[in-house]
């Protein structure tokens, strides 16, 4: 697995080899690699973890680092200084894993780098 995270020098999509189709552990299709790269609406939300457990109904916030998976982080603060900082910065891009609309990737740019949030990972 590889984390789907943007930095200021690389988009999240450029860091992974995108598969034709991504499927949750329970067999439900999530989306094509092209859909994931664009940050578009998914066929189904990413509300199941790799170990087979499901996220709670309230969901998890997820660090992403950029406005879309195909974009690099516009500012260092948007990616918690390229994922090296746990300082109380509050402008990291975050998504929400209980949504299949584009907020799965970009809910807001107000994630605090001191928070413990989930990350999306893709099987390589």
Tab-separated table of C-alpha atoms in Angstrom:
chain	number	residue	atom	x	y	z
A	1	UNK	CA	0.000	0.000	0.000
A	2	UNK	CA	1.065	3.559	-0.640
A	3	UNK	CA	-0.365	6.727	0.902
A	4	UNK	CA	-2.387	8.922	-1.447
A	5	UNK	CA	-1.010	12.255	-0.196
A	6	UNK	CA	0.022	15.432	-2.002
A	7	UNK	CA	3.198	17.366	-1.249
A	8	UNK	CA	4.318	20.733	-2.574
A	9	UNK	CA	6.445	18.967	-5.187
A	10	UNK	CA	4.138	16.105	-6.227
A	11	UNK	CA	0.461	15.440	-6.603
A	12	UNK	CA	-1.040	12.493	-4.755
A	13	UNK	CA	-1.956	10.855	-8.060
A	14	UNK	CA	1.635	11.067	-9.308
A	15	UNK	CA	2.908	9.152	-6.283
A	16	UNK	CA	0.985	5.955	-7.063
A	17	UNK	CA	0.429	3.618	-9.964
A	18	UNK	CA	-3.255	4.012	-10.676
A	19	UNK	CA	-5.154	0.795	-11.333
A	20	UNK	CA	-8.061	0.560	-13.782
A	21	UNK	CA	-10.452	-0.072	-10.879
A	22	UNK	CA	-10.260	0.159	-7.091
A	23	UNK	CA	-12.440	-2.094	-4.971
A	24	UNK	CA	-13.009	-2.094	-1.210
A	25	UNK	CA	-12.111	-5.255	0.744
A	26	UNK	CA	-15.828	-6.175	0.764
A	27	UNK	CA	-15.829	-6.281	-3.063
A	28	UNK	CA	-17.715	-3.016	-3.657
A	29	UNK	CA	-16.182	-0.964	-6.506
A	30	UNK	CA	-14.965	2.482	-5.423
A	31	UNK	CA	-13.834	4.077	-8.689
A	32	UNK	CA	-11.425	3.928	-11.587
A	33	UNK	CA	-7.905	5.221	-11.188
A	34	UNK	CA	-8.809	8.115	-13.496
A	35	UNK	CA	-11.761	9.088	-11.287
A	36	UNK	CA	-9.600	8.930	-8.176
A	37	UNK	CA	-6.900	11.047	-9.844
A	38	UNK	CA	-9.434	13.728	-10.745
A	39	UNK	CA	-11.067	13.840	-7.309
A	40	UNK	CA	-14.485	13.349	-8.907
A	41	UNK	CA	-17.473	11.621	-7.338
A	42	UNK	CA	-16.883	7.948	-6.521
A	43	UNK	CA	-19.153	4.981	-7.216
A	44	UNK	CA	-19.025	4.172	-3.491
A	45	UNK	CA	-17.392	5.801	-0.506
A	46	UNK	CA	-14.105	4.646	0.986
A	47	UNK	CA	-15.665	3.756	4.312
A	48	UNK	CA	-14.002	0.395	4.752
A	49	UNK	CA	-10.453	-0.008	5.997
A	50	UNK	CA	-7.859	-2.394	4.541
A	51	UNK	CA	-8.334	-4.765	7.499
A	52	UNK	CA	-12.037	-5.127	6.614
A	53	UNK	CA	-13.460	-2.988	9.437
A	54	UNK	CA	-15.792	-0.131	8.606
A	55	UNK	CA	-15.366	3.466	9.669
A	56	UNK	CA	-17.924	4.713	12.206
A	57	UNK	CA	-21.128	6.303	10.904
A	58	UNK	CA	-19.706	9.714	11.785
A	59	UNK	CA	-16.751	8.931	9.517
A	60	UNK	CA	-13.122	9.895	9.612
A	61	UNK	CA	-11.484	13.057	8.404
A	62	UNK	CA	-8.618	12.282	6.055
A	63	UNK	CA	-5.440	14.247	5.325
A	64	UNK	CA	-5.060	14.847	1.562
A	65	UNK	CA	-2.786	17.899	1.159
A	66	UNK	CA	-4.201	19.474	-2.006
A	67	UNK	CA	-7.471	20.616	-3.591
A	68	UNK	CA	-7.493	17.561	-5.885
A	69	UNK	CA	-5.457	14.352	-6.161
A	70	UNK	CA	-3.955	15.624	-9.429
A	71	UNK	CA	-2.659	18.854	-7.841
A	72	UNK	CA	0.383	19.490	-5.689
A	73	UNK	CA	-0.116	21.221	-2.352
A	74	UNK	CA	-0.308	24.966	-3.069
A	75	UNK	CA	1.427	25.883	0.209
A	76	UNK	CA	3.615	23.991	2.679
A	77	UNK	CA	0.942	24.494	5.351
A	78	UNK	CA	-1.604	22.693	3.126
A	79	UNK	CA	0.441	19.484	3.481
A	80	UNK	CA	1.711	19.936	7.048
A	81	UNK	CA	5.086	20.996	5.617
A	82	UNK	CA	5.140	18.030	3.244
A	83	UNK	CA	4.050	15.708	6.071
A	84	UNK	CA	7.013	16.474	8.311
A	85	UNK	CA	5.315	18.817	10.781
A	86	UNK	CA	3.034	18.283	13.750
A	87	UNK	CA	2.964	22.016	14.528
A	88	UNK	CA	-0.456	23.566	15.169
A	89	UNK	CA	-1.012	24.589	11.553
A	90	UNK	CA	-4.666	24.748	10.582
A	91	UNK	CA	-4.688	24.903	6.804
A	92	UNK	CA	-4.036	21.320	5.677
A	93	UNK	CA	-6.393	20.015	3.010
A	94	UNK	CA	-8.666	17.277	4.315
A	95	UNK	CA	-11.391	15.022	2.964
A	96	UNK	CA	-14.113	12.901	4.536
A	97	UNK	CA	-14.236	9.149	3.939
A	98	UNK	CA	-17.981	8.757	4.428
A	99	UNK	CA	-18.739	10.742	1.277
A	100	UNK	CA	-18.723	9.567	-2.333
A	101	UNK	CA	-19.130	13.108	-3.711
A	102	UNK	CA	-15.963	15.196	-4.278
A	103	UNK	CA	-15.709	15.985	-0.563
A	104	UNK	CA	-14.174	12.521	-0.165
A	105	UNK	CA	-10.975	14.336	-1.206
A	106	UNK	CA	-11.577	18.030	-0.564
A	107	UNK	CA	-13.819	18.895	2.347
A	108	UNK	CA	-11.857	21.935	3.507
A	109	UNK	CA	-8.407	23.437	3.923
A	110	UNK	CA	-8.590	23.705	7.695
A	111	UNK	CA	-7.040	20.475	8.963
A	112	UNK	CA	-4.809	20.920	11.983
A	113	UNK	CA	-1.439	19.177	11.689
A	114	UNK	CA	-1.608	18.249	15.391
A	115	UNK	CA	-4.682	16.101	14.714
A	116	UNK	CA	-4.516	12.356	14.208
A	117	UNK	CA	-6.410	11.843	10.956
A	118	UNK	CA	-6.700	8.975	8.521
A	119	UNK	CA	-4.961	8.792	5.133
A	120	UNK	CA	-6.094	7.063	1.975
A	121	UNK	CA	-3.826	4.249	0.844
A	122	UNK	CA	-3.874	2.411	-2.473
A	123	UNK	CA	-2.659	-1.104	-3.020
A	124	UNK	CA	0.308	-1.139	-5.377
